[in-house]
Structures are given as structure tokens and as C-alpha cells.
XYZ file of N, CA and C in Angstrom:
738
model
N 14.135 -10.435 -26.853
C 14.774 -9.382 -26.054
C 16.193 -9.817 -25.708
N 17.161 -8.997 -26.044
C 18.551 -9.342 -25.790
C 18.832 -9.359 -24.301
N 19.736 -10.257 -23.890
C 20.116 -10.372 -22.498
C 21.463 -9.740 -22.252
N 21.672 -9.253 -21.038
C 22.973 -8.747 -20.636
C 23.862 -9.925 -20.288
N 25.115 -9.648 -20.048
C 26.060 -10.707 -19.690
C 25.661 -11.372 -18.382
N 24.898 -10.695 -17.540
C 24.472 -11.278 -16.270
C 23.261 -12.188 -16.444
N 22.695 -12.220 -17.670
C 21.520 -13.036 -17.910
C 20.224 -12.279 -17.787
N 20.260 -11.024 -17.328
C 19.054 -10.211 -17.198
C 18.652 -9.650 -18.554
N 17.359 -9.620 -18.814
C 16.875 -8.958 -20.018
C 16.920 -7.454 -19.823
N 16.706 -6.730 -20.900
C 16.673 -5.269 -20.813
C 15.551 -4.824 -19.887
N 14.400 -5.500 -19.988
C 13.276 -5.159 -19.116
C 13.655 -5.383 -17.653
N 14.326 -6.504 -17.365
C 14.763 -6.776 -16.001
C 15.634 -5.649 -15.475
N 16.553 -5.181 -16.315
C 17.485 -4.135 -15.868
C 16.779 -2.791 -15.684
N 15.814 -2.504 -16.550
C 15.036 -1.270 -16.389
C 14.279 -1.293 -15.069
N 13.653 -2.443 -14.763
C 12.919 -2.572 -13.503
C 13.858 -2.413 -12.320
N 15.034 -2.999 -12.392
C 15.995 -2.887 -11.293
C 16.413 -1.439 -11.063
N 16.576 -0.678 -12.128
C 16.934 0.737 -11.999
C 15.808 1.519 -11.328
N 14.571 1.320 -11.784
C 13.446 2.068 -11.223
C 13.177 1.657 -9.783
N 13.281 0.347 -9.483
C 13.025 -0.121 -8.128
C 14.132 0.256 -7.159
N 15.256 0.727 -7.653
C 16.377 1.081 -6.771
C 16.101 2.323 -5.946
N 15.094 3.114 -6.346
C 14.759 4.311 -5.576
C 13.981 3.901 -4.334
N 14.519 4.154 -3.138
C 13.801 3.785 -1.911
C 12.565 4.662 -1.716
N 11.638 4.187 -0.914
C 10.448 4.968 -0.607
C 10.834 6.296 0.031
N 10.282 7.387 -0.481
C 10.543 8.704 0.076
C 11.796 9.378 -0.448
N 12.562 8.686 -1.280
C 13.797 9.262 -1.840
C 13.506 9.689 -3.275
N 13.687 10.970 -3.560
C 13.330 11.499 -4.878
C 14.487 11.527 -5.852
N 15.721 11.443 -5.369
C 16.859 11.496 -6.279
C 18.021 10.692 -5.726
N 18.832 10.175 -6.646
C 20.033 9.429 -6.301
C 21.163 9.857 -7.224
N 22.372 9.750 -6.734
C 23.523 9.925 -7.607
C 23.631 8.706 -8.522
N 24.144 8.908 -9.716
C 24.254 7.820 -10.669
C 25.038 6.644 -10.097
N 26.130 6.936 -9.400
C 26.936 5.854 -8.820
C 26.145 5.076 -7.766
N 25.347 5.794 -6.957
C 24.540 5.130 -5.944
C 23.428 4.306 -6.597
N 22.859 4.839 -7.675
C 21.819 4.121 -8.395
C 22.363 2.807 -8.962
N 23.563 2.852 -9.499
C 24.194 1.643 -10.024
C 24.432 0.632 -8.912
N 24.896 1.117 -7.769
C 25.160 0.226 -6.647
C 23.876 -0.413 -6.131
N 22.825 0.390 -5.983
C 21.570 -0.127 -5.443
C 20.888 -1.081 -6.419
N 21.051 -0.867 -7.706
C 20.429 -1.742 -8.704
C 21.262 -2.987 -8.975
N 22.524 -2.977 -8.545
C 23.394 -4.126 -8.774
C 23.874 -4.241 -10.199
N 23.850 -3.125 -10.927
C 24.279 -3.123 -12.325
C 25.601 -2.377 -12.479
N 26.372 -2.710 -13.504
C 27.594 -1.952 -13.768
C 27.279 -0.478 -14.022
N 28.201 0.380 -13.669
C 27.982 1.816 -13.839
C 27.718 2.166 -15.300
N 28.447 1.527 -16.217
C 28.268 1.828 -17.634
C 26.861 1.450 -18.107
N 26.368 0.292 -17.657
C 25.019 -0.134 -18.040
C 23.965 0.791 -17.445
N 24.172 1.177 -16.187
C 23.223 2.088 -15.528
C 23.185 3.424 -16.246
N 24.344 3.935 -16.608
C 24.416 5.220 -17.315
C 23.661 5.149 -18.640
N 23.838 4.053 -19.372
C 23.175 3.896 -20.670
C 21.656 3.803 -20.498
N 21.210 3.019 -19.520
C 19.769 2.887 -19.285
C 19.153 4.195 -18.826
N 19.846 4.904 -17.944
C 19.341 6.188 -17.462
C 19.186 7.160 -18.624
N 20.157 7.195 -19.501
C 20.087 8.099 -20.651
C 18.899 7.759 -21.545
N 18.673 6.467 -21.784
C 17.572 6.058 -22.637
C 16.216 6.344 -21.974
N 16.095 6.052 -20.674
C 14.842 6.307 -19.964
C 14.561 7.797 -19.852
N 15.615 8.583 -19.675
C 15.447 10.034 -19.606
C 14.945 10.583 -20.939
N 15.350 9.938 -22.036
C 14.888 10.364 -23.350
C 13.396 10.204 -23.530
N 12.798 9.320 -22.736
C 11.350 9.111 -22.786
C 10.633 9.795 -21.623
N 11.360 10.539 -20.819
C 10.747 11.256 -19.701
C 10.469 10.404 -18.487
N 10.943 9.141 -18.488
C 10.681 8.254 -17.355
C 11.652 8.514 -16.206
N 12.802 9.064 -16.516
C 13.759 9.537 -15.521
C 14.188 10.936 -15.904
N 14.675 11.701 -14.941
C 15.251 13.023 -15.176
C 16.678 13.019 -14.664
N 17.550 13.681 -15.378
C 18.940 13.782 -14.946
C 19.281 15.241 -14.665
N 20.144 15.440 -13.663
C 20.538 16.782 -13.281
C 22.046 16.916 -13.206
N 22.465 18.074 -12.775
C 23.896 18.347 -12.672
C 24.524 17.437 -11.627
N 25.768 17.084 -11.886
C 26.508 16.286 -10.906
C 26.108 14.830 -10.849
N 25.441 14.350 -11.906
C 25.075 12.936 -11.938
C 23.840 12.578 -11.144
N 22.983 13.549 -10.851
C 21.753 13.283 -10.105
C 20.692 12.685 -11.026
N 20.001 11.674 -10.533
C 18.948 11.013 -11.298
C 17.662 11.027 -10.468
N 16.549 11.401 -11.110
C 15.244 11.430 -10.448
C 14.235 10.644 -11.273
N 13.195 10.150 -10.600
C 12.076 9.571 -11.319
C 11.353 10.679 -12.087
N 11.011 10.417 -13.324
C 10.431 11.452 -14.170
C 8.940 11.625 -13.988
N 8.455 12.811 -14.305
C 7.027 13.089 -14.224
C 6.233 12.249 -15.216
N 6.854 11.898 -16.321
C 6.171 11.068 -17.313
C 5.812 9.712 -16.715
N 6.694 9.167 -15.898
C 6.420 7.897 -15.236
C 5.226 8.024 -14.306
N 5.208 9.093 -13.516
C 4.086 9.361 -12.609
C 2.798 9.524 -13.407
N 2.860 10.241 -14.531
C 1.670 10.482 -15.348
C 1.093 9.180 -15.889
N 1.946 8.325 -16.443
C 1.480 7.072 -17.020
C 0.880 6.159 -15.965
N 1.543 6.075 -14.824
C 1.075 5.190 -13.759
C -0.284 5.645 -13.251
N -0.445 6.932 -13.032
C -1.696 7.428 -12.473
C -2.824 7.437 -13.496
N -2.488 7.677 -14.745
C -3.525 7.730 -15.773
C -4.104 6.360 -16.060
N -3.285 5.336 -15.960
C -3.708 3.992 -16.335
C -3.724 3.022 -15.156
N -3.650 3.534 -13.959
C -3.569 2.667 -12.793
C -4.829 1.828 -12.641
N -4.673 0.518 -12.328
C -5.860 -0.312 -12.082
C -6.627 0.108 -10.833
N -6.013 0.932 -9.988
C -6.695 1.406 -8.784
C -7.402 2.738 -8.996
N -7.341 3.274 -10.217
C -7.913 4.595 -10.459
C -9.405 4.629 -10.150
N -10.163 3.654 -10.664
C -11.611 3.623 -10.420
C -11.908 3.451 -8.942
N -11.117 2.617 -8.271
C -11.299 2.407 -6.836
C -11.072 3.701 -6.069
N -10.006 4.402 -6.377
C -9.698 5.654 -5.678
C -10.768 6.705 -5.940
N -11.243 6.793 -7.173
C -12.276 7.768 -7.502
C -13.576 7.459 -6.766
N -13.906 6.183 -6.670
C -15.133 5.795 -5.961
C -15.004 6.056 -4.468
N -13.795 5.851 -3.935
C -13.602 5.939 -2.490
C -13.444 7.362 -1.974
N -12.923 8.253 -2.798
C -12.543 9.575 -2.294
C -13.676 10.336 -1.593
N -14.889 10.427 -2.144
C -15.943 11.172 -1.423
C -16.237 10.584 -0.046
N -16.218 9.274 0.063
C -16.491 8.626 1.343
C -15.330 8.821 2.320
N -14.104 8.793 1.805
C -12.937 9.047 2.648
C -12.957 10.473 3.187
N -13.369 11.400 2.336
C -13.447 12.801 2.767
C -14.502 12.970 3.857
N -15.626 12.273 3.713
C -16.667 12.350 4.743
C -16.151 11.819 6.082
N -15.464 10.673 6.051
C -14.923 10.087 7.279
C -13.913 11.030 7.918
N -13.069 11.621 7.100
C -12.048 12.514 7.666
C -12.666 13.771 8.272
N -13.712 14.286 7.652
C -14.371 15.461 8.190
C -14.956 15.199 9.571
N -15.397 13.981 9.791
C -15.984 13.626 11.090
C -14.909 13.361 12.134
N -13.872 12.617 11.733
C -12.854 12.185 12.704
C -11.699 13.154 12.868
N -11.418 13.935 11.817
C -10.257 14.831 11.811
C -8.959 14.047 11.991
N -8.929 12.821 11.489
C -7.749 11.968 11.605
C -7.461 11.317 10.255
N -6.441 10.457 10.245
C -6.013 9.812 9.006
C -7.030 8.789 8.516
N -7.236 8.782 7.214
C -8.079 7.781 6.562
C -7.256 7.198 5.423
N -7.255 5.865 5.290
C -6.466 5.275 4.218
C -7.231 4.183 3.492
N -6.755 3.886 2.294
C -7.344 2.877 1.428
C -6.231 1.971 0.937
N -6.415 0.668 1.083
C -5.357 -0.275 0.729
C -5.919 -1.439 -0.074
N -5.044 -2.051 -0.866
C -5.378 -3.276 -1.586
C -4.364 -4.341 -1.181
N -4.701 -5.595 -1.434
C -3.807 -6.701 -1.110
C -2.883 -6.940 -2.287
N -1.584 -6.914 -2.017
C -0.569 -7.162 -3.036
C 0.395 -8.197 -2.472
N 0.215 -9.443 -2.888
C 1.001 -10.510 -2.294
C 0.621 -10.690 -0.837
N 1.623 -10.645 0.034
C 1.380 -10.785 1.473
C 1.495 -9.440 2.176
N 1.212 -8.376 1.455
C 1.316 -7.032 2.017
C 0.083 -6.204 1.676
N -0.165 -5.206 2.513
C -1.176 -4.202 2.198
C -0.477 -3.076 1.455
N -0.961 -2.775 0.264
C -0.414 -1.689 -0.548
C -1.387 -0.521 -0.455
N -0.915 0.605 0.061
C -1.792 1.751 0.281
C -1.862 2.591 -0.995
N -3.086 2.772 -1.488
C -3.288 3.459 -2.763
C -3.836 4.870 -2.585
N -4.319 5.196 -1.391
C -4.798 6.557 -1.123
C -4.747 6.817 0.367
N -4.545 8.072 0.731
C -4.545 8.450 2.141
C -4.951 9.897 2.269
N -5.771 10.193 3.264
C -6.127 11.569 3.594
C -5.655 11.853 5.012
N -5.068 13.016 5.200
C -4.586 13.399 6.516
C -4.777 14.897 6.680
N -4.503 15.367 7.867
C -4.598 16.804 8.105
C -3.664 17.178 9.240
N -3.341 18.443 9.310
C -2.447 18.930 10.361
C -3.050 18.648 11.731
N -2.213 18.119 12.618
C -2.659 17.816 13.965
C -3.119 16.388 14.163
N -3.233 15.611 13.070
C -3.641 14.213 13.221
C -2.461 13.389 13.724
N -2.752 12.215 14.225
C -1.704 11.375 14.797
C -0.791 10.850 13.701
N 0.356 10.330 14.115
C 1.302 9.765 13.161
C 0.670 8.594 12.420
N 0.933 8.550 11.130
C 0.419 7.457 10.301
C 1.558 6.973 9.420
N 2.015 5.756 9.654
C 3.147 5.216 8.895
C 2.755 4.766 7.497
N 1.461 4.665 7.231
C 1.012 4.285 5.897
C 1.248 5.450 4.939
N 1.879 5.175 3.822
C 2.129 6.178 2.795
C 1.541 5.701 1.480
N 1.080 6.632 0.650
C 0.580 6.262 -0.662
C 1.702 5.579 -1.436
N 1.396 4.418 -1.997
C 2.359 3.553 -2.690
C 3.308 2.861 -1.721
N 3.051 2.984 -0.430
C 3.834 2.275 0.568
C 3.175 0.953 0.927
N 3.950 0.063 1.515
C 3.464 -1.266 1.855
C 3.677 -1.557 3.327
N 2.829 -2.433 3.858
C 3.001 -2.964 5.202
C 2.668 -4.444 5.191
N 3.412 -5.265 5.940
C 3.046 -6.673 6.050
C 1.624 -6.815 6.591
N 0.930 -7.827 6.130
C -0.464 -8.044 6.532
C -0.626 -8.035 8.042
N 0.274 -8.706 8.757
C 0.043 -8.947 10.190
C 0.280 -7.733 11.076
N 0.870 -6.652 10.548
C 1.067 -5.457 11.378
C 0.169 -4.306 10.935
N -0.746 -4.581 10.037
C -1.623 -3.540 9.511
C -3.076 -3.956 9.666
N -3.890 -3.091 10.244
C -5.322 -3.404 10.343
C -5.926 -3.542 8.949
N -5.449 -2.744 7.993
C -5.930 -2.870 6.613
C -5.555 -4.231 6.043
N -4.320 -4.670 6.318
C -3.885 -5.971 5.835
C -4.702 -7.105 6.415
N -5.000 -7.043 7.705
C -5.815 -8.077 8.347
C -7.242 -8.069 7.807
N -7.805 -6.878 7.601
C -9.160 -6.793 7.053
C -9.223 -7.393 5.656
N -8.167 -7.171 4.875
C -8.114 -7.719 3.520
C -7.958 -9.235 3.544
N -6.951 -9.722 4.255
C -6.651 -11.151 4.239
C -7.757 -11.977 4.890
N -8.397 -11.435 5.918
C -9.433 -12.197 6.624
C -10.665 -12.440 5.769
N -10.795 -11.727 4.658
C -11.949 -11.901 3.783
C -11.551 -12.470 2.427
N -10.374 -13.081 2.363
C -9.949 -13.778 1.156
C -10.369 -15.243 1.221
N -10.339 -15.945 0.090
C -10.665 -17.376 0.098
C -9.767 -18.146 1.062
N -10.317 -19.220 1.637
C -9.592 -20.003 2.635
C -8.269 -20.544 2.095
N -8.252 -20.904 0.810
C -7.026 -21.427 0.219
C -5.899 -20.412 0.227
N -6.234 -19.160 -0.095
C -5.213 -18.116 -0.080
C -4.741 -17.844 1.340
N -5.653 -17.841 2.297
C -5.263 -17.649 3.693
C -4.332 -18.771 4.152
N -4.653 -20.000 3.772
C -3.811 -21.134 4.160
C -2.412 -21.014 3.564
N -2.349 -20.571 2.314
C -1.044 -20.383 1.666
C -0.236 -19.300 2.378
N -0.918 -18.230 2.735
C -0.253 -17.136 3.451
C 0.286 -17.614 4.796
N -0.530 -18.310 5.560
C -0.115 -18.775 6.885
C 1.003 -19.811 6.789
N 1.000 -20.615 5.738
C 2.021 -21.647 5.571
C 3.402 -21.038 5.401
N 3.470 -19.918 4.684
C 4.778 -19.299 4.445
C 5.109 -18.196 5.444
N 4.196 -17.922 6.381
C 4.359 -16.763 7.263
C 5.616 -16.856 8.123
N 6.341 -15.760 8.158
C 7.497 -15.603 9.039
C 7.563 -14.158 9.484
N 7.701 -13.951 10.782
C 7.859 -12.604 11.323
C 9.349 -12.372 11.548
N 9.930 -11.381 10.867
C 11.367 -11.136 11.020
C 11.791 -10.907 12.465
N 10.899 -10.382 13.282
C 11.257 -10.116 14.684
C 11.144 -11.366 15.549
N 10.420 -12.361 15.053
C 10.218 -13.574 15.831
C 9.211 -13.430 16.956
N 8.513 -12.306 17.006
C 7.579 -12.047 18.091
C 6.164 -12.543 17.795
N 5.857 -12.747 16.515
C 4.510 -13.142 16.113
C 4.587 -14.486 15.402
N 3.722 -15.399 15.776
C 3.680 -16.715 15.160
C 2.508 -16.818 14.193
N 2.529 -17.859 13.372
C 1.425 -18.085 12.443
C 0.124 -18.338 13.190
N 0.200 -18.979 14.361
C -1.005 -19.226 15.148
C -1.635 -17.927 15.635
N -0.799 -16.972 16.007
C -1.311 -15.669 16.432
C -2.023 -14.979 15.270
N -1.412 -15.021 14.107
C -2.015 -14.382 12.929
C -3.299 -15.103 12.543
N -3.298 -16.420 12.639
C -4.514 -17.190 12.341
C -5.669 -16.745 13.246
N -5.364 -16.527 14.503
C -6.388 -16.052 15.443
C -6.859 -14.653 15.058
N -5.943 -13.775 14.689
C -6.313 -12.407 14.300
C -7.206 -12.412 13.061
N -6.878 -13.279 12.099
C -7.688 -13.357 10.885
C -9.086 -13.881 11.196
N -9.163 -14.899 12.041
C -10.476 -15.448 12.403
C -11.308 -14.416 13.147
N -10.673 -13.696 14.054
C -11.373 -12.663 14.819
C -11.872 -11.558 13.902
N -11.024 -11.133 12.959
C -11.401 -10.063 12.041
C -12.547 -10.493 11.140
N -12.506 -11.748 10.674
C -13.577 -12.248 9.810
C -14.903 -12.309 10.568
N -14.855 -12.745 11.812
C -16.068 -12.872 12.623
C -16.663 -11.505 12.957
N -15.803 -10.552 13.297
C -16.264 -9.214 13.697
C -16.695 -8.374 12.510
N -16.067 -8.600 11.353
C -16.335 -7.757 10.195
C -15.425 -6.549 10.133
N -14.451 -6.481 11.002
C -13.458 -5.403 10.989
C -12.188 -5.907 11.678
N -11.088 -5.203 11.422
C -9.813 -5.543 12.058
C -9.333 -4.358 12.870
N -8.660 -4.636 13.962
C -8.104 -3.568 14.781
C -6.747 -3.991 15.326
N -5.853 -3.033 15.400
C -4.535 -3.235 15.997
C -4.185 -1.981 16.789
N -3.848 -2.168 18.036
C -3.526 -1.034 18.909
C -2.048 -1.043 19.250
N -1.378 0.076 18.966
C -0.001 0.252 19.388
C 1.002 -0.679 18.744
N 0.705 -1.218 17.560
C 1.621 -2.155 16.913
C 2.686 -1.419 16.107
N 2.261 -0.582 15.179
C 3.220 0.183 14.373
C 3.722 1.386 15.137
N 2.838 2.060 15.834
C 3.193 3.212 16.651
C 2.510 3.033 18.010
N 3.229 3.174 19.110
C 2.641 2.890 20.428
C 1.481 3.796 20.806
N 1.339 4.921 20.120
C 0.291 5.869 20.494
C -0.907 5.862 19.551
N -0.941 4.923 18.612
C -2.022 4.938 17.632
C -2.772 3.614 17.598
N -3.945 3.699 17.035
C -4.859 2.558 16.966
C -5.427 2.526 15.559
N -5.283 1.402 14.879
C -5.788 1.269 13.518
C -7.014 0.385 13.464
N -8.017 0.827 12.727
C -9.240 0.060 12.514
C -9.510 0.061 11.014
N -9.858 -1.097 10.461
C -10.123 -1.182 9.022
C -11.244 -2.169 8.758
N -11.977 -1.915 7.676
C -13.069 -2.800 7.261
C -12.872 -3.152 5.792
N -13.373 -4.306 5.367
C -13.232 -4.682 3.956
C -14.185 -3.895 3.065
N -13.728 -3.629 1.846
C -14.580 -3.056 0.801
C -14.914 -4.189 -0.157
N -16.192 -4.508 -0.270
C -16.651 -5.654 -1.056
C -17.447 -5.147 -2.255
N -17.063 -5.597 -3.460
C -17.738 -5.104 -4.654
C -19.024 -5.885 -4.927
N -19.650 -5.614 -6.059
C -20.957 -6.203 -6.360
C -20.872 -7.700 -6.611
N -19.676 -8.191 -6.903
C -19.490 -9.623 -7.115
C -19.060 -10.331 -5.832
N -19.160 -9.637 -4.724
C -18.820 -10.178 -3.408
C -17.334 -10.456 -3.263
N -16.514 -9.728 -3.995
C -15.069 -9.840 -3.873
C -14.548 -8.742 -2.956
N -13.633 -9.105 -2.080
C -13.010 -8.103 -1.215
C -11.877 -7.464 -2.005
N -12.090 -6.223 -2.407
C -11.159 -5.565 -3.322
C -10.261 -4.546 -2.630
N -10.615 -4.152 -1.414
C -9.830 -3.125 -0.724
C -10.175 -3.140 0.751
N -9.461 -2.327 1.494
C -9.779 -2.103 2.910
C -9.777 -0.609 3.165
N -10.785 -0.149 3.882
C -10.895 1.253 4.278
C -10.573 1.335 5.764
N -9.613 2.185 6.116
C -9.187 2.226 7.507
C -8.938 3.621 8.029
N -8.856 3.721 9.348
C -8.530 4.974 10.015
C -7.412 4.706 11.020
N -6.655 5.740 11.309
C -5.634 5.697 12.361
C -5.950 6.831 13.319
N -6.207 6.487 14.569
C -6.644 7.472 15.558
C -5.777 7.355 16.806
N -5.823 8.362 17.689
C -5.078 8.251 18.947
C -5.535 7.033 19.742
N -4.619 6.390 20.414
C -4.916 5.178 21.164
C -6.007 5.417 22.204
N -6.078 6.640 22.720
C -7.074 6.948 23.746
C -8.493 6.984 23.190
N -8.628 7.134 21.852
C -9.952 7.268 21.240
C -10.459 5.918 20.741
N -10.587 4.952 21.620
C -11.059 3.634 21.229
C -12.579 3.607 21.259
N -13.189 4.208 20.239
C -14.644 4.332 20.175
C -15.195 3.430 19.073
N -15.109 2.126 19.301
C -15.542 1.191 18.269
C -17.001 1.387 17.881
N -17.838 1.704 18.867
C -19.267 1.835 18.594
C -19.548 2.932 17.575
N -18.686 3.938 17.530
C -18.875 5.026 16.572
C -18.071 4.810 15.294
N -16.845 4.304 15.439
C -15.941 4.195 14.295
C -16.354 3.103 13.315
N -16.618 1.914 13.831
C -16.871 0.773 12.945
C -18.105 0.973 12.068
N -19.268 1.367 12.616
C -20.431 1.569 11.747
C -20.186 2.626 10.664
N -19.475 3.693 11.015
C -19.182 4.732 10.024
C -18.317 4.184 8.896
N -17.303 3.398 9.255
C -16.430 2.810 8.241
C -17.188 1.803 7.383
N -18.007 0.978 8.012
C -18.749 -0.035 7.255
C -19.751 0.597 6.298
N -20.390 1.673 6.734
C -21.323 2.380 5.845
C -20.581 2.952 4.638
N -19.420 3.563 4.892
C -18.614 4.120 3.803
C -18.123 3.020 2.873
N -17.681 1.887 3.436
C -17.181 0.779 2.614
C -18.279 0.231 1.717
N -19.513 0.128 2.242
C -20.618 -0.338 1.408
C -20.894 0.644 0.281
N -20.797 1.924 0.579
C -20.991 2.935 -0.451
C -19.952 2.843 -1.547
N -18.703 2.620 -1.164
C -17.629 2.459 -2.160
C -17.898 1.233 -3.029
N -18.240 0.119 -2.386
C -18.503 -1.107 -3.128
C -19.616 -0.957 -4.156
N -20.655 -0.189 -3.798
C -21.775 0.014 -4.736
C -21.356 0.854 -5.937
N -20.347 1.708 -5.746
C -19.908 2.583 -6.831
C -19.025 1.862 -7.845
N -18.467 0.731 -7.459
C -17.534 0.032 -8.354
C -18.307 -0.713 -9.427
N -17.834 -0.558 -10.667
C -18.484 -1.245 -11.786
C -18.201 -2.738 -11.731
N -19.045 -3.515 -12.367
C -18.853 -4.960 -12.420
C -17.602 -5.296 -13.224
């Protein structure tokens, strides 16, 4: 694979162009895309033209560039989370019908919870989790539920490198949260991401006893009904785990 003058391969530059789109932003001007990707305008223009030829990007009047539907199609058709989402959806729908609040499904990606599915409805509380969005492990009940059920070596590696940009949370605090979540079988965080919401999540464990996901809800802070919420989530998580193939 030929390299650019900056030393980046063509694949590297393609990834930089696609990753330059911020979460929730559907289009960028070509000049802004070049700036955000850190590539020369001429290189960005050439890559955009080539990617658009394959439907991975779309171009519009005035130099507007959008992520293409072909990219969305390929990702969703071949996503490694497809089987997980299909197995989880009936159980997520059942939980939402009972709670009338947000239900989400996340996997562990590095030191973050990556949300792969979410159900919501009008009138439910604010939920900062977005499909394909990420949250650091320590500020997400889903992240804590996931990390607390990982092998001890991975937890130790995570805690060793842990840094909170705000400086308000220490590794010792997170270590305590992980131990508490592992002992309880669920994770909870109240008022961390949003002062008026409360997140509860449980691990989804497959037939090989691997923690592959976390199933969680976001409810009003006033509705702290652990006795009702946790058993419902755990029952749903067990159902999802049984549906996953070996």
C-alpha cells in the first residue's frame, strides 16, 4: 500500500476522513473535513471523490460531504453486534413496555462502553447514551457492569491506566465501584451523567460464561426501585444470553 508524504497509508487516510465526522453531525464542508482529518485539501478532495464513487460518502452542492448510505448498509449488514442486537431486541421491548423509559445495550470497546442499541419513547427522561456513541466506563452503569465482570487481569490493566479528565474520580473509587458491582450482580450510578437520572445495568453472559454486553435502563432519579428493576433486567439478560449461539 503506497504511503502519503506524511507517512500515512491510503487506508490510514480513509479512516481519518471517515472518523472526522463528529457524533450527531451528518454533513461537513470539504474544507472543514480536511481540517478535521488533518489532511491537505487536495488529498481530502481526491479521497472524497473516490469514496463517493463507491457510495461510502455522498457529495452535494457547495462542497458538502455526507456519510453515504452504502457505508451504513455494509456496517449494519455485517456488524459483529448484529446477532446480539437481534437476540436482545424482544427483551428490550418487554422492559420498555413495563418501564416506559430508556433501555440500552452496550458492549465493551477498550476502556469505554459502546452503545449498540437503544429504545426510547416520548416523555422518557434524558438519556445521553446514543447508538454508536461511547461513554467512559466509570461514568456509565453499563460500563461498570461490563468491566466488573471481566477477567481480573483486564480490570487491573484498566485501573493502572485510569485517569479522570476532571480529576474528581480516582482509580481507588473506580476499584470500589467495580468490586461493588461484581458483588451485587448489577451496577448503578445516580446523577452522574445527568443530575435527574439514574442508570442501572446488568451483565449479559453467554453460554460460555463470557460477559458480552450490558443491558441497562435510565430512569428518573426519584424512581429508585431496585427491588423491581434489577430482577427484571437480570431475567431479560439471562434470556438474551441463552439466545446467543456458541
